[in-house]
Amino acid sequence: MKVATSARCRYALSSHKAASFEQAKEEAGGVSEWLGLELHRIREERGLSVEDLAEKSGMSVTTIKAVESGTREARGETVANLAKALGLSFDEVWRLQRRRG
């Protein structure tokens, strides 16, 4: 089921429709998928490409894409690096995670 949910999330992200994005967030099964969607949204709001974020964070494009799509769990150091590169504080990331609940 996680694979199907990830596929729906990726489709919603690629369609760039707010309603689909909101639906994808609702359908996201785990915290990693949901947080990845939020990081993707924030990256796009900041006008950054995946390549820009990779350069700013020191992470690979592959890793960032995997985190955003929910196919890779976003753990502590990964989240910290992405948050810093996006200009987010720890408190802001914490609020993103708590908002889901």
PDB file of C-alpha atoms in Angstrom:
ATOM      1  CA  MET A   1       0.000   0.000   0.000  1.00  0.00           C
ATOM      2  CA  LYS A   2       2.874   2.404   0.720  1.00  0.00           C
ATOM      3  CA  VAL A   3       4.045   2.134  -2.895  1.00  0.00           C
ATOM      4  CA  ALA A   4       0.593   3.070  -4.185  1.00  0.00           C
ATOM      5  CA  THR A   5       0.391   6.009  -1.790  1.00  0.00           C
ATOM      6  CA  SER A   6       3.834   7.221  -2.859  1.00  0.00           C
ATOM      7  CA  ALA A   7       2.766   6.985  -6.497  1.00  0.00           C
ATOM      8  CA  ARG A   8      -0.343   9.070  -5.778  1.00  0.00           C
ATOM      9  CA  CYS A   9       1.778  11.646  -3.961  1.00  0.00           C
ATOM     10  CA  ARG A  10       4.256  11.859  -6.841  1.00  0.00           C
ATOM     11  CA  TYR A  11       1.388  12.248  -9.322  1.00  0.00           C
ATOM     12  CA  ALA A  12      -0.165  15.037  -7.271  1.00  0.00           C
ATOM     13  CA  LEU A  13       3.163  16.816  -7.004  1.00  0.00           C
ATOM     14  CA  SER A  14       3.824  16.547 -10.736  1.00  0.00           C
ATOM     15  CA  SER A  15       0.374  17.926 -11.586  1.00  0.00           C
ATOM     16  CA  HIS A  16       1.001  21.170  -9.605  1.00  0.00           C
ATOM     17  CA  LYS A  17      -2.660  21.435  -8.644  1.00  0.00           C
ATOM     18  CA  ALA A  18      -3.347  22.693  -5.130  1.00  0.00           C
ATOM     19  CA  ALA A  19      -6.329  20.400  -4.666  1.00  0.00           C
ATOM     20  CA  SER A  20      -4.301  17.371  -5.719  1.00  0.00           C
ATOM     21  CA  PHE A  21      -1.454  18.437  -3.452  1.00  0.00           C
ATOM     22  CA  GLU A  22      -3.811  18.730  -0.489  1.00  0.00           C
ATOM     23  CA  GLN A  23      -5.325  15.369  -1.374  1.00  0.00           C
ATOM     24  CA  ALA A  24      -1.847  13.844  -1.606  1.00  0.00           C
ATOM     25  CA  LYS A  25      -1.025  15.172   1.863  1.00  0.00           C
ATOM     26  CA  GLU A  26      -4.204  13.624   3.239  1.00  0.00           C
ATOM     27  CA  GLU A  27      -3.419  10.299   1.581  1.00  0.00           C
ATOM     28  CA  ALA A  28       0.234  10.242   2.646  1.00  0.00           C
ATOM     29  CA  GLY A  29       0.571   7.195   4.830  1.00  0.00           C
ATOM     30  CA  GLY A  30       3.562   7.998   6.999  1.00  0.00           C
ATOM     31  CA  VAL A  31       5.318  10.955   8.534  1.00  0.00           C
ATOM     32  CA  SER A  32       8.166  10.670   6.024  1.00  0.00           C
ATOM     33  CA  GLU A  33       5.827  10.957   3.049  1.00  0.00           C
ATOM     34  CA  TRP A  34       3.949  13.854   4.569  1.00  0.00           C
ATOM     35  CA  LEU A  35       7.111  15.701   5.628  1.00  0.00           C
ATOM     36  CA  GLY A  36       8.590  15.127   2.179  1.00  0.00           C
ATOM     37  CA  LEU A  37       5.529  16.734   0.596  1.00  0.00           C
ATOM     38  CA  GLU A  38       5.859  19.721   2.915  1.00  0.00           C
ATOM     39  CA  LEU A  39       9.573  20.112   2.135  1.00  0.00           C
ATOM     40  CA  HIS A  40       8.752  19.931  -1.587  1.00  0.00           C
ATOM     41  CA  ARG A  41       6.082  22.623  -1.194  1.00  0.00           C
ATOM     42  CA  ILE A  42       8.436  24.908   0.732  1.00  0.00           C
ATOM     43  CA  ARG A  43      11.267  24.374  -1.775  1.00  0.00           C
ATOM     44  CA  GLU A  44       8.968  25.409  -4.614  1.00  0.00           C
ATOM     45  CA  GLU A  45       7.669  28.414  -2.624  1.00  0.00           C
ATOM     46  CA  ARG A  46      11.278  29.528  -2.221  1.00  0.00           C
ATOM     47  CA  GLY A  47      11.785  29.215  -5.982  1.00  0.00           C
ATOM     48  CA  LEU A  48      14.480  26.555  -5.624  1.00  0.00           C
ATOM     49  CA  SER A  49      15.057  23.645  -7.966  1.00  0.00           C
ATOM     50  CA  VAL A  50      16.105  20.271  -6.595  1.00  0.00           C
ATOM     51  CA  GLU A  51      19.589  21.044  -7.906  1.00  0.00           C
ATOM     52  CA  ASP A  52      19.634  24.390  -6.044  1.00  0.00           C
ATOM     53  CA  LEU A  53      18.599  22.694  -2.810  1.00  0.00           C
ATOM     54  CA  ALA A  54      21.205  19.972  -3.314  1.00  0.00           C
ATOM     55  CA  GLU A  55      23.920  22.595  -3.657  1.00  0.00           C
ATOM     56  CA  LYS A  56      22.726  24.588  -0.630  1.00  0.00           C
ATOM     57  CA  SER A  57      22.305  21.515   1.587  1.00  0.00           C
ATOM     58  CA  GLY A  58      25.328  19.492   0.472  1.00  0.00           C
ATOM     59  CA  MET A  59      23.028  16.560  -0.275  1.00  0.00           C
ATOM     60  CA  SER A  60      22.577  14.675  -3.521  1.00  0.00           C
ATOM     61  CA  VAL A  61      19.716  15.340  -5.918  1.00  0.00           C
ATOM     62  CA  THR A  62      18.789  11.658  -5.623  1.00  0.00           C
ATOM     63  CA  THR A  63      18.474  11.894  -1.837  1.00  0.00           C
ATOM     64  CA  ILE A  64      16.342  15.029  -1.981  1.00  0.00           C
ATOM     65  CA  LYS A  65      14.011  13.518  -4.577  1.00  0.00           C
ATOM     66  CA  ALA A  66      13.666  10.369  -2.462  1.00  0.00           C
ATOM     67  CA  VAL A  67      12.859  12.384   0.680  1.00  0.00           C
ATOM     68  CA  GLU A  68      10.337  14.578  -1.155  1.00  0.00           C
ATOM     69  CA  SER A  69       8.581  11.572  -2.678  1.00  0.00           C
ATOM     70  CA  GLY A  70       8.491   9.693   0.630  1.00  0.00           C
ATOM     71  CA  THR A  71      10.531   6.758  -0.682  1.00  0.00           C
ATOM     72  CA  ARG A  72      13.311   7.542   1.793  1.00  0.00           C
ATOM     73  CA  GLU A  73      12.736   8.215   5.460  1.00  0.00           C
ATOM     74  CA  ALA A  74      13.718  11.739   6.452  1.00  0.00           C
ATOM     75  CA  ARG A  75      15.866  11.299   9.551  1.00  0.00           C
ATOM     76  CA  GLY A  76      17.456  13.822  11.897  1.00  0.00           C
ATOM     77  CA  GLU A  77      20.561  14.996  10.041  1.00  0.00           C
ATOM     78  CA  THR A  78      18.806  14.888   6.673  1.00  0.00           C
ATOM     79  CA  VAL A  79      15.915  17.007   7.947  1.00  0.00           C
ATOM     80  CA  ALA A  80      18.333  19.399   9.666  1.00  0.00           C
ATOM     81  CA  ASN A  81      20.370  19.898   6.469  1.00  0.00           C
ATOM     82  CA  LEU A  82      17.291  20.443   4.323  1.00  0.00           C
ATOM     83  CA  ALA A  83      15.678  22.757   6.874  1.00  0.00           C
ATOM     84  CA  LYS A  84      18.804  24.898   7.134  1.00  0.00           C
ATOM     85  CA  ALA A  85      19.115  25.109   3.344  1.00  0.00           C
ATOM     86  CA  LEU A  86      15.444  26.149   3.127  1.00  0.00           C
ATOM     87  CA  GLY A  87      15.861  28.751   5.866  1.00  0.00           C
ATOM     88  CA  LEU A  88      13.663  26.891   8.352  1.00  0.00           C
ATOM     89  CA  SER A  89      14.310  26.788  12.076  1.00  0.00           C
ATOM     90  CA  PHE A  90      13.979  23.650  14.184  1.00  0.00           C
ATOM     91  CA  ASP A  91      10.758  25.097  15.627  1.00  0.00           C
ATOM     92  CA  GLU A  92       9.285  25.565  12.155  1.00  0.00           C
ATOM     93  CA  VAL A  93      10.060  21.956  11.213  1.00  0.00           C
ATOM     94  CA  TRP A  94       8.581  20.780  14.511  1.00  0.00           C
ATOM     95  CA  ARG A  95       5.379  22.747  13.793  1.00  0.00           C
ATOM     96  CA  LEU A  96       5.169  21.172  10.316  1.00  0.00           C
ATOM     97  CA  GLN A  97       5.281  17.720  11.873  1.00  0.00           C
ATOM     98  CA  ARG A  98       2.811  18.571  14.645  1.00  0.00           C
ATOM     99  CA  ARG A  99       0.353  20.167  12.215  1.00  0.00           C
ATOM    100  CA  ARG A 100      -0.202  16.773  10.613  1.00  0.00           C
ATOM    101  CA  GLY A 101      -1.546  15.295  13.839  1.00  0.00           C
TER     102      GLY A 101
END
